[in-house]
Coordinates of C-alpha atoms in Angstrom, one line a residue:
Chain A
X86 CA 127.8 39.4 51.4
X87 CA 125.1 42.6 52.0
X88 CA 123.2 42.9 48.8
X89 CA 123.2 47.0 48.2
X90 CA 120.0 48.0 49.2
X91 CA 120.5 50.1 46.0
X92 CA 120.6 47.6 43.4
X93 CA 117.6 45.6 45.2
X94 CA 116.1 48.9 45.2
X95 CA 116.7 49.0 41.5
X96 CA 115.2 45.8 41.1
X97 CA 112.0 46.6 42.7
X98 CA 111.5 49.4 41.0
X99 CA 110.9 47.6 37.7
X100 CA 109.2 45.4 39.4
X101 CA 106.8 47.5 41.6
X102 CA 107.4 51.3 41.0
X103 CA 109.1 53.9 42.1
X104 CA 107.3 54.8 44.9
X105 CA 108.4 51.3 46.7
X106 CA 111.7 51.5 45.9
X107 CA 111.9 54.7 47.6
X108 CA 110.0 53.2 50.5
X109 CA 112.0 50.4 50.9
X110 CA 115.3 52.8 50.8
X111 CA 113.5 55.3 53.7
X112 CA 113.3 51.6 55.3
X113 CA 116.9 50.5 55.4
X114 CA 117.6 54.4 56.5
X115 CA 115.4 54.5 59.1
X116 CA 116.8 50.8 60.4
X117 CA 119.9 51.5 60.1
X118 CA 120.4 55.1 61.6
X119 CA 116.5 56.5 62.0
X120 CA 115.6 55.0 65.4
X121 CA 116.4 55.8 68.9
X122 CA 118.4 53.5 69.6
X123 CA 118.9 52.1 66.5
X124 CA 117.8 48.8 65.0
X125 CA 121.4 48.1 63.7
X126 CA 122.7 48.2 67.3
X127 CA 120.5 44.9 68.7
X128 CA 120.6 43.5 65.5
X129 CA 122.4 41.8 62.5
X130 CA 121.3 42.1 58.6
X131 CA 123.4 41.6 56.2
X132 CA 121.8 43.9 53.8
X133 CA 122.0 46.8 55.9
X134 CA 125.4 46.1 57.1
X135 CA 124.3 45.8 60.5
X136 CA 126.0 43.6 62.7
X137 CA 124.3 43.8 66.7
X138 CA 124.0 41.2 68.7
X139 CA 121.6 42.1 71.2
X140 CA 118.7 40.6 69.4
X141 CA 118.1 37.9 67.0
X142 CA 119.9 38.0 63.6
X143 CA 116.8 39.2 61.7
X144 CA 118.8 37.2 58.8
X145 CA 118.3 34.0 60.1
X146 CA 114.8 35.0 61.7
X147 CA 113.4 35.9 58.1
X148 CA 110.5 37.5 59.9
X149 CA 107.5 38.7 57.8
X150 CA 106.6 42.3 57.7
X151 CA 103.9 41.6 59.7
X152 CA 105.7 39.8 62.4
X153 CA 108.3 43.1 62.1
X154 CA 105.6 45.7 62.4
X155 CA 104.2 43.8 65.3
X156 CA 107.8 43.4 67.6
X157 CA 108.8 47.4 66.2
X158 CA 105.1 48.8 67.8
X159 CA 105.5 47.2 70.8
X160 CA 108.5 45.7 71.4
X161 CA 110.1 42.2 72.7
X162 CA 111.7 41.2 75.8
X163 CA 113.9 44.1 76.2
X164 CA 113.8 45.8 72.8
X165 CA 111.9 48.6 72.9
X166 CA 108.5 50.0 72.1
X167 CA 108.8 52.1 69.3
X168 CA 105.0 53.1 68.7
X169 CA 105.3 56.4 70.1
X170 CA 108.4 57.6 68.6
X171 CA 107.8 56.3 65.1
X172 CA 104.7 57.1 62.4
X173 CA 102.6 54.1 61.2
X174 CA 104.2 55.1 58.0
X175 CA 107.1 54.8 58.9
X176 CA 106.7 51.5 60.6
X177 CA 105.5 50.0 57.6
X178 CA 108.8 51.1 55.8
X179 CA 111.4 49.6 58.3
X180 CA 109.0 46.5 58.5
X181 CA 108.7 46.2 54.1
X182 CA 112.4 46.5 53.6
X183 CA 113.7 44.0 56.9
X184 CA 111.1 41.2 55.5
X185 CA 112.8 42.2 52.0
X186 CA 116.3 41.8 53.1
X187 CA 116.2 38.9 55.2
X188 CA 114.1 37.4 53.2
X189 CA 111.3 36.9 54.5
X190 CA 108.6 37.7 52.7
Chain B
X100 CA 88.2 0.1 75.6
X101 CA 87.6 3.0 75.5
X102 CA 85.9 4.4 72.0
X103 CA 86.9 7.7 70.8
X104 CA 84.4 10.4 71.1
X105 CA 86.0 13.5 69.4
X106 CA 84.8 16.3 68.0
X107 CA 86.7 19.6 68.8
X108 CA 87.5 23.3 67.9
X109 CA 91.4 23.0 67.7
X110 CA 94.1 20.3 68.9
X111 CA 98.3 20.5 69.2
X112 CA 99.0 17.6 66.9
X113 CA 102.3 15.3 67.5
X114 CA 105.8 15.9 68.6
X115 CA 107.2 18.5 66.8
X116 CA 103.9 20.8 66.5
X117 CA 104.0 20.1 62.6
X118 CA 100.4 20.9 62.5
X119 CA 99.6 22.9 65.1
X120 CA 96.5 24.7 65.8
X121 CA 95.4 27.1 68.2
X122 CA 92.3 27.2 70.4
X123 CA 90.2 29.3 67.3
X124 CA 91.3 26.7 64.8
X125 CA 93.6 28.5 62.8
X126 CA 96.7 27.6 61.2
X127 CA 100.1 28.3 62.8
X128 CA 101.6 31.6 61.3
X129 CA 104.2 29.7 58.9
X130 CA 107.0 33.1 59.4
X131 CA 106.9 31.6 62.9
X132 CA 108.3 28.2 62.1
X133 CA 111.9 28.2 63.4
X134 CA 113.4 26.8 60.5
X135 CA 115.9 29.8 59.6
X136 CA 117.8 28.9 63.0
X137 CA 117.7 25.5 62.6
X138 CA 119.6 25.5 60.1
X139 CA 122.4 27.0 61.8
X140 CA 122.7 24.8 64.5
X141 CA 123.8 25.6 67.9
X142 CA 125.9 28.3 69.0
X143 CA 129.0 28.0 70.7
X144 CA 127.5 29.2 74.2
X145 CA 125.5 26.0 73.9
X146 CA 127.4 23.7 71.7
X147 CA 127.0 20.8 74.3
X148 CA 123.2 21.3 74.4
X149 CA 121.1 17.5 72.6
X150 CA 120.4 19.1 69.3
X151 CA 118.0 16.5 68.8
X152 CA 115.9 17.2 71.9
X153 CA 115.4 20.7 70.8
X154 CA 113.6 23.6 68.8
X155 CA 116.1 26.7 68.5
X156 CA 113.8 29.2 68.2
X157 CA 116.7 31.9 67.8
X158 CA 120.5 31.9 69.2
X159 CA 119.1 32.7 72.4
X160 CA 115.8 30.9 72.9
X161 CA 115.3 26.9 72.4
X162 CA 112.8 25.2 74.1
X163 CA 113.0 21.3 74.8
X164 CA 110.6 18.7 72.7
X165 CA 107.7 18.2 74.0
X166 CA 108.7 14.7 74.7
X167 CA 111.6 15.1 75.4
X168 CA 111.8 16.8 78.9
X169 CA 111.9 13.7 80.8
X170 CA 109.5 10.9 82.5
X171 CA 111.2 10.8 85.9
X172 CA 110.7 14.2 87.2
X173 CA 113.8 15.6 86.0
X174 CA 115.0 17.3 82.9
X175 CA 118.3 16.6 82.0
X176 CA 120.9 19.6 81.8
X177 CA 121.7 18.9 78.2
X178 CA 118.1 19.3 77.5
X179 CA 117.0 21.7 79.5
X180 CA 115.1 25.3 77.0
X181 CA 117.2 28.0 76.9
X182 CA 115.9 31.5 76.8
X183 CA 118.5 34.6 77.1
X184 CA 117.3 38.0 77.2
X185 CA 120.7 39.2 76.2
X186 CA 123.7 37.4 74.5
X187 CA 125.7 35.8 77.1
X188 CA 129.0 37.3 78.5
X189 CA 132.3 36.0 77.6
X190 CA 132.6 32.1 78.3
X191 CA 135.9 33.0 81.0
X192 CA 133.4 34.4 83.4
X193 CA 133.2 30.8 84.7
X194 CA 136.4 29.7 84.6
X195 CA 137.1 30.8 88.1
X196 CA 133.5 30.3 89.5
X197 CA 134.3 31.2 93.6
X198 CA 136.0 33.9 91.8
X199 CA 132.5 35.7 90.9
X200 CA 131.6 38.9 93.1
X201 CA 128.0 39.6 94.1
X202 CA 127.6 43.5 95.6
X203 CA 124.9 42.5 98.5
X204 CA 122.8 46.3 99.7
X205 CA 120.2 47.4 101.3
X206 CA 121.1 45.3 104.0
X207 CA 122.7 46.4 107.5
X208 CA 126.5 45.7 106.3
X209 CA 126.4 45.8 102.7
X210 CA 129.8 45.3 100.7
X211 CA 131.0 42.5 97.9
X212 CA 131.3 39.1 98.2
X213 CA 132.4 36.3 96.3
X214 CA 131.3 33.2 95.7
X215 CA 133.6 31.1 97.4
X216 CA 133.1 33.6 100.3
X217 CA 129.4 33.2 100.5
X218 CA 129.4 29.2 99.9
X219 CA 131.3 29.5 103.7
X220 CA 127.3 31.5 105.1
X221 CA 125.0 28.3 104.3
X222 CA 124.2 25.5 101.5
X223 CA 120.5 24.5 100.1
X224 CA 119.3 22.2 97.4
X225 CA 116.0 22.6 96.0
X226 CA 113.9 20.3 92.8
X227 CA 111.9 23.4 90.9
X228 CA 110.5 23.9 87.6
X229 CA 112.0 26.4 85.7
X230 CA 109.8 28.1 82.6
X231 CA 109.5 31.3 80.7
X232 CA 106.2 33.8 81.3
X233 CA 106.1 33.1 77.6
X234 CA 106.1 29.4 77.4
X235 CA 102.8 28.6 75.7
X236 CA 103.1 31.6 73.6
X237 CA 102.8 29.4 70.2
X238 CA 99.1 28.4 71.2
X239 CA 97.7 32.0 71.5
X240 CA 96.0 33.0 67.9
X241 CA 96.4 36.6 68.1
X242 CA 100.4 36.9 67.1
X243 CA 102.3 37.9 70.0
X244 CA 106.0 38.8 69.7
X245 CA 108.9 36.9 70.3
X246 CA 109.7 33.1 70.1
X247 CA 106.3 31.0 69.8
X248 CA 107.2 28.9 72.7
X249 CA 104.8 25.8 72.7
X250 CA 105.3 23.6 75.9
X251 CA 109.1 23.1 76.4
X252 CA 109.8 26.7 77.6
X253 CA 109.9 24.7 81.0
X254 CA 112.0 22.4 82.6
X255 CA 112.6 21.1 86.3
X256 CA 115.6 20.7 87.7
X257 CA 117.7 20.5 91.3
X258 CA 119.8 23.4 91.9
X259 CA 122.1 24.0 94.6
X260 CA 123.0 27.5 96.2
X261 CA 123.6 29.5 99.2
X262 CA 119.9 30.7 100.6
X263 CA 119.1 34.4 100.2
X264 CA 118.2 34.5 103.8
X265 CA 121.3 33.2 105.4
X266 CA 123.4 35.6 103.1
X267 CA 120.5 38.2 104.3
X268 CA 121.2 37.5 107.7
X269 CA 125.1 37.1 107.9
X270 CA 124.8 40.6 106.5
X271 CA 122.7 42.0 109.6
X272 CA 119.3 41.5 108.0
X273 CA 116.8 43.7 105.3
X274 CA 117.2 47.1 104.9
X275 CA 114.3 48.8 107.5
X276 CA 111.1 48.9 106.0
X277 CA 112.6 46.7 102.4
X278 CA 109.6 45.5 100.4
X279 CA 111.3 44.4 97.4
X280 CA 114.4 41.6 96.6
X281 CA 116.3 43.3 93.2
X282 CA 118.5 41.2 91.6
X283 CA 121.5 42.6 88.7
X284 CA 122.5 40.7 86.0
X285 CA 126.0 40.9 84.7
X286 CA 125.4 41.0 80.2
X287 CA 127.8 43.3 78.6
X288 CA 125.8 46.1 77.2
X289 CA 126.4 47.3 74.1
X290 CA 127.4 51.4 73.7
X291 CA 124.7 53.5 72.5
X292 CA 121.8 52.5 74.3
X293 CA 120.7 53.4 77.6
X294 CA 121.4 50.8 79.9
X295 CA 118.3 51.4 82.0
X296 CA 116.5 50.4 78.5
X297 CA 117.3 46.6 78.0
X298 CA 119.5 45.6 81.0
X299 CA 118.3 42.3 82.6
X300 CA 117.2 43.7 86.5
X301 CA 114.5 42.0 88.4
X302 CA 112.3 42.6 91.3
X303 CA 110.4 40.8 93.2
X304 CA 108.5 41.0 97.0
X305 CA 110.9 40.3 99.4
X306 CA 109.1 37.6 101.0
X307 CA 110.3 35.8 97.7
X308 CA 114.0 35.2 99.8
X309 CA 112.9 33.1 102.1
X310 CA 113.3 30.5 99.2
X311 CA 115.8 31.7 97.0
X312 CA 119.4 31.3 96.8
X313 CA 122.3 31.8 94.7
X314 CA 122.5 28.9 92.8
X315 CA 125.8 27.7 91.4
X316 CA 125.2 23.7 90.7
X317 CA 122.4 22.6 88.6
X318 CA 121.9 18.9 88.8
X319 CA 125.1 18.3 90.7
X320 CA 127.5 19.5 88.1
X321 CA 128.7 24.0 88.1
X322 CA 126.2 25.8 86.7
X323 CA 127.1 26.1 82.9
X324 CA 127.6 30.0 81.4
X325 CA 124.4 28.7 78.6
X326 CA 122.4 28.6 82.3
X327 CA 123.5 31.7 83.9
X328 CA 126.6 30.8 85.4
X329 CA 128.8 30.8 87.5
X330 CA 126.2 32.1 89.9
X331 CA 122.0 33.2 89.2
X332 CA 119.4 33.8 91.4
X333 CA 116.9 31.1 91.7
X334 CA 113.6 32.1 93.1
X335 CA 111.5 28.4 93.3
X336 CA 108.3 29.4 92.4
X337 CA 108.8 32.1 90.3
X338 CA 108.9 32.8 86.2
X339 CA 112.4 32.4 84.6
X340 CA 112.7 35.8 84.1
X341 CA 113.3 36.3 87.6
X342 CA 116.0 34.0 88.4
X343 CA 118.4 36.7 87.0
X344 CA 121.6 34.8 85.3
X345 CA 125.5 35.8 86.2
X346 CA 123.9 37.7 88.6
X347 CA 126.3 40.7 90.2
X348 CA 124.1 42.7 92.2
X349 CA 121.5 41.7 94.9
X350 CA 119.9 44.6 97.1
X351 CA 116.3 45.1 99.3
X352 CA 114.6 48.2 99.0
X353 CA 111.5 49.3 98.5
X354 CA 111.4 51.1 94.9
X355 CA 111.0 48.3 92.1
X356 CA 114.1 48.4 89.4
X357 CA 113.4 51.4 86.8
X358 CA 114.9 48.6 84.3
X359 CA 112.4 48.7 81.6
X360 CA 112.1 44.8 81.6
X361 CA 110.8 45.4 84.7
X362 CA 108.9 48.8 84.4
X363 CA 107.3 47.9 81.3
X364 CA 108.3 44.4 80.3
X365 CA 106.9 41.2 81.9
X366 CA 103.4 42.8 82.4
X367 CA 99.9 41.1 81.6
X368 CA 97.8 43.7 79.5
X369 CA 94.9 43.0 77.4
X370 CA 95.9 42.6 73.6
X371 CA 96.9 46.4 71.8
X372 CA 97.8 47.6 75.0
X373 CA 101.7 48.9 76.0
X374 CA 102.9 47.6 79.2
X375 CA 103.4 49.6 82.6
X376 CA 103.9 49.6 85.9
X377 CA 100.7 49.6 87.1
X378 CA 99.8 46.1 85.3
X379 CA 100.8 42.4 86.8
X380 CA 104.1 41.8 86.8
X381 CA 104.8 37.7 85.7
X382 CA 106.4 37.1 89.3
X383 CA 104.8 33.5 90.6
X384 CA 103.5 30.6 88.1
X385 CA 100.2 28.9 88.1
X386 CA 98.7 25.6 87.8
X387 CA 99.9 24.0 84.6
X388 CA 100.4 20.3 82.6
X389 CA 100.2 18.9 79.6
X390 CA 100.8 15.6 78.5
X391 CA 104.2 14.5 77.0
X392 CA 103.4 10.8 75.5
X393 CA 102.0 9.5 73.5
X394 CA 102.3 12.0 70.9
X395 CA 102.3 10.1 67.8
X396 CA 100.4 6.9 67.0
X397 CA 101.1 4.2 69.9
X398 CA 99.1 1.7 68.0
X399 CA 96.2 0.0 69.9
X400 CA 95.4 -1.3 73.1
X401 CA 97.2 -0.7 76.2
X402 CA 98.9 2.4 76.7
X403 CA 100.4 4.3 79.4
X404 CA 99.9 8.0 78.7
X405 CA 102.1 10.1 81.0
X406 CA 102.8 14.0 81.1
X407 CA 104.0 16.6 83.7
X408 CA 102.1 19.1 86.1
X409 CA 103.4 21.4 88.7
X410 CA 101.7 24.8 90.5
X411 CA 104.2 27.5 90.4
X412 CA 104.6 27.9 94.4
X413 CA 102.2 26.1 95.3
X414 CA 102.2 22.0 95.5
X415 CA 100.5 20.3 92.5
X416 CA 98.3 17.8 94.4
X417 CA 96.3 16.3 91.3
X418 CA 95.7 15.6 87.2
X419 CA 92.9 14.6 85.5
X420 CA 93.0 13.5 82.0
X421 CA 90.8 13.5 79.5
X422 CA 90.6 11.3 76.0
X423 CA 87.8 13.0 74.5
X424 CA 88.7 16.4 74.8
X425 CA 87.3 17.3 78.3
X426 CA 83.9 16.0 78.5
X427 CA 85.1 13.4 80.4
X428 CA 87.9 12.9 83.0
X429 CA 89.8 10.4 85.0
X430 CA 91.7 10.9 87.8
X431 CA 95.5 10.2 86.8
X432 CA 98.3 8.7 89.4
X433 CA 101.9 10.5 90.2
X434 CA 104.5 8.1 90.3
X435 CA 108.3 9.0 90.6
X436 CA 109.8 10.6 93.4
X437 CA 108.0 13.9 95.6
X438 CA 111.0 16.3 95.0
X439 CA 109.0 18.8 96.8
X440 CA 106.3 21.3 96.4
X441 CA 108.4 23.4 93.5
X442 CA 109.1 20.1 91.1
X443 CA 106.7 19.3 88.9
X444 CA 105.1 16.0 89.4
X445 CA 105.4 13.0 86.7
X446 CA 101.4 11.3 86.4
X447 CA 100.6 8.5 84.4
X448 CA 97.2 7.3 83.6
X449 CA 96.7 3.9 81.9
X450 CA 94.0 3.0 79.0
X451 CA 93.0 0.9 76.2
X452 CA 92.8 2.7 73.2
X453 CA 90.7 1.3 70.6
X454 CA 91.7 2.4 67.2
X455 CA 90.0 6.1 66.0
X456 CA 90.8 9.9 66.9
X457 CA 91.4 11.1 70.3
X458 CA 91.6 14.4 72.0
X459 CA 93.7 13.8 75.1
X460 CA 94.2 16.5 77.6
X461 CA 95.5 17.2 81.2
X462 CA 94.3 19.4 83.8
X463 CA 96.4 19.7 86.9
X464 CA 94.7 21.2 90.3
X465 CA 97.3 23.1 92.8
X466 CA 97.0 22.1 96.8
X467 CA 95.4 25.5 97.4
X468 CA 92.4 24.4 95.1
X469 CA 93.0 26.0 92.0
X470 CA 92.2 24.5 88.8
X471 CA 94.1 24.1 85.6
X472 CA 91.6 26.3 83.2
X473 CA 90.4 25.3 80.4
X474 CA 91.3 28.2 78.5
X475 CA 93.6 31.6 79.2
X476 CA 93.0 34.8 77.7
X477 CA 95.1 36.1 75.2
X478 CA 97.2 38.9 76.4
X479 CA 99.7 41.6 74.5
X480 CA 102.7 39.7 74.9
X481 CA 101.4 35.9 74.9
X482 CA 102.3 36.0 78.5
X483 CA 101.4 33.0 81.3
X484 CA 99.1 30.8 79.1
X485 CA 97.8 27.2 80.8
X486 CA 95.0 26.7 79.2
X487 CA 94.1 22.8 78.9
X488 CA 92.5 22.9 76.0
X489 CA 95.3 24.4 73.8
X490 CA 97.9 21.7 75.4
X491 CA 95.6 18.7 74.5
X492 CA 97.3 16.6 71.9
X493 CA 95.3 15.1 68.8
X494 CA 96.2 11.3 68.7
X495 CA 94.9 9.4 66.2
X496 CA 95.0 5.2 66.9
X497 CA 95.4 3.1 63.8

């Protein structure tokens, strides 16, 4: 089942503020409907109600943000390159909340 | 016997990789470790794959043990990496295999063929090692995307087909002036996205089809869906990523596909950089080998230590191995069938190991001259490394 993003959010906010929280939420936005094309459409995570095939199920991948960051700059194989149509800050939000909700790190 | 000297930068330990290190020495990024997918088995596109023989990276990329690819010159089908750019189609596409239609332009009389129709133009059969430009990938440093492919990206394999050129000829030869062979393949792409953006398209110089064909056996049994059938492109020679799976479309032109795995995809650029057009494209191999037993302890004395080497298009004509971690080297022996300049070549190299800490490498040279290198420089997308210093293998005799 897709843990809300909300109640994770809710979570986090106790945990690390606010500010995060609302990160993390800009995040699951920006992965699930924010990109062009969307993250959602190549990929599966569960959290975000995303179900795409195209690409690995980020789920089972449990990438770090690090490892997101990395593929969402300058894209794998044939996902895309999203360094030029995307802010660093931005980035950093979509990659913080997929390692959050699939758990990996 | 020979006495271990040893005293290195960074060494590939044992089968599985457990502690691998890269060339600098450091640690294997542990969010790489393929773990997650493990867990979930195989898929059902590749249910009848050896489990056991494999790392799944991801649904659609496994790579073969490093031991595990085979000692007499072939790999066996059930064992052979997989590595999918897109989910494969629906499982029925092979159910009728002569049923398959290829569209065949830039040529004098183009039009649509079957299969069945163009098994009637010619037959070939051809041993070649297939491997992904990313194969390797897992012994660069500088965290590349995409599955960290250690050795068993690679396989070799005999593939039967109908050769490009007789197909090419039947159909009143190359479009005038054609530079480039461009090859389709037949996903299902997903609504919402530009297809131009992640469909699988390939080109590649046209003098590539004097060699390729349109292979629908691999090691005499139909080409499986999990391997791109019922029909692919094989070009011998050339990076996996060319040999375009369920192919539907083959046509000679001279503009390169505007497929983005093609205009910026599959291109060596120095590390930070985005690819383009205007960098190498990962079209033929190069010299490569790496050793494949022992990997773990074989306990003292005699040993036969035995591995793989091939040269992309090129015939591998030579290995050298090294126990010390290439300040020394002796020339290995081939053994096993000659399956032709595209196979790779099994080599075996006999010694007495005396117990203590060895660093034991291979270094393969191509008939042309070229030499394995010792090391290859890291590139944006961890693309064509066979460097023999981050293959060696770390074997420690008790």
């Amino acid at each position: 089942m897709p843990r809300p993003v909300a109640a994770m959010a809710a979570g986090l906010a106790v945990a690390a503020g606010v500010a995060m929280a609302d990160d993390l939420a800009e995040g699951r936005r920006l992965f699930v409907e924010g990109t062009e094309p969307a993250c959602a459409i190549c990929h599966s995570l569960a959290d975000a109600g995303a179900e795409g095939e195209i690409g690995p199920s980020l789920d089972e991948l449990r990438p770090d943000a690090a490892r997101v960051a990395r593929a969402v700059r300058g894209g794998v194989g044939v996902m895309p390159a999203f360094q030029e149509t995307l802010s660093e800050d931005q980035i950093a939000a979509i990659a913080a909340y997929v390692a959050r909700a699939a758990g990996g790190g | 016997m020979m006495e271990p000297r040893f005293s290195r930068r960074g060494f590939l330990v044992g089968a599985g990789g457990a502690t691998a290190l890269g060339a600098g020495g450091v640690a294997f990024d542990g969010a790489h470790a393929p773990a997650a997918a493990q867990e979930g088995g195989l898929p059902d596109y590749a249910a009848w794959k050896d489990a056991d023989a494999l790392i799944i990276h991801s649904r659609n990329t496994m790579e073969t043990k490093r031991g595990a690819v085979g000692s007499g010159g072939l790999t066996a089908s059930d064992r052979l990496f997989i590595r999918n750019n897109l989910p494969s189609p629906d499982a029925s596409i092979t159910a009728d295999p002569d049923a398959w239609e290829i569209a065949i332009e830039g040529v004098a009389r183009p039009g649509t063929m079957t299969l069945g129709q163009l098994k009637r133009l010619g037959v070939t059969s051809e041993a070649s090692v297939l491997q992904c430009s990313g194969n390797g990938r897992g012994f660069f440093t500088h965290g590349a995307s995409g599955s960290q492919w250690l050795t068993g990206a690679a396989g070799c394999v005999i593939w039967t087909g109908v050769p490009v050129a007789a197909i090419v000829e039947a159909m009143g030869g190359p479009a005038e002036g054609a530079t480039l062979m461009t090859s389709t393949g037949g996903e299902t792409l997903p609504d919402g996205v530009d297809p131009a953006s992640i469909m699988v398209e390939r080109s590649v110089p046209i003098a590539a089809h004097a060699h390729a064909m349109i292979a629908f056996e691999m090691n005499g049994a139909p080409l499986p869906l999990t391997h791109g059938g019922p029909a692919r492109v094989v070009i011998p020679g050339y990076y996996g990523v060319n040999n375009v799976k369920y192919v539907k479309r083959l046509a000679f032109g001279t503009q390169e596909s505007g497929a983005k795995i093609q205009t910026s995809g599959y291109r060596v650029r120095p590390v930070g950089e985005g690819g383009a057009a205007s960098q190498p494209s990962m079209w033929d191999m190069t010299v490569k080998s790496w050793v494949t037993h022992p990997l773990t302890d074989p306990g003292s004395g005699r040993v036969q230590i035995h591995g793989v080497a091939f040269a992309g298009p090129e015939r591998a004509s030579g290995v050298a191995v090294s126990l010390d971690g290439g300040q020394s080297w002796e020339q290995a022996r081939f053994y096993g069938p000659d399956l032709g300049r595209f196979a790779w070549r099994s080599f075996v190299m006999e010694a007495d190991l005396a117990p203590g800490v060895y660093a034991v490498a291979s270094r393969a040279t191509a008939e042309g001259g070229s030499v394995q290198p010792e090391d290859f420089p890291p590139n944006e997308r961890g693309y064509g490394h066979n460097g023999w210093r981050a293959h060696a293998v770390e074997l420690t005799v008790a």
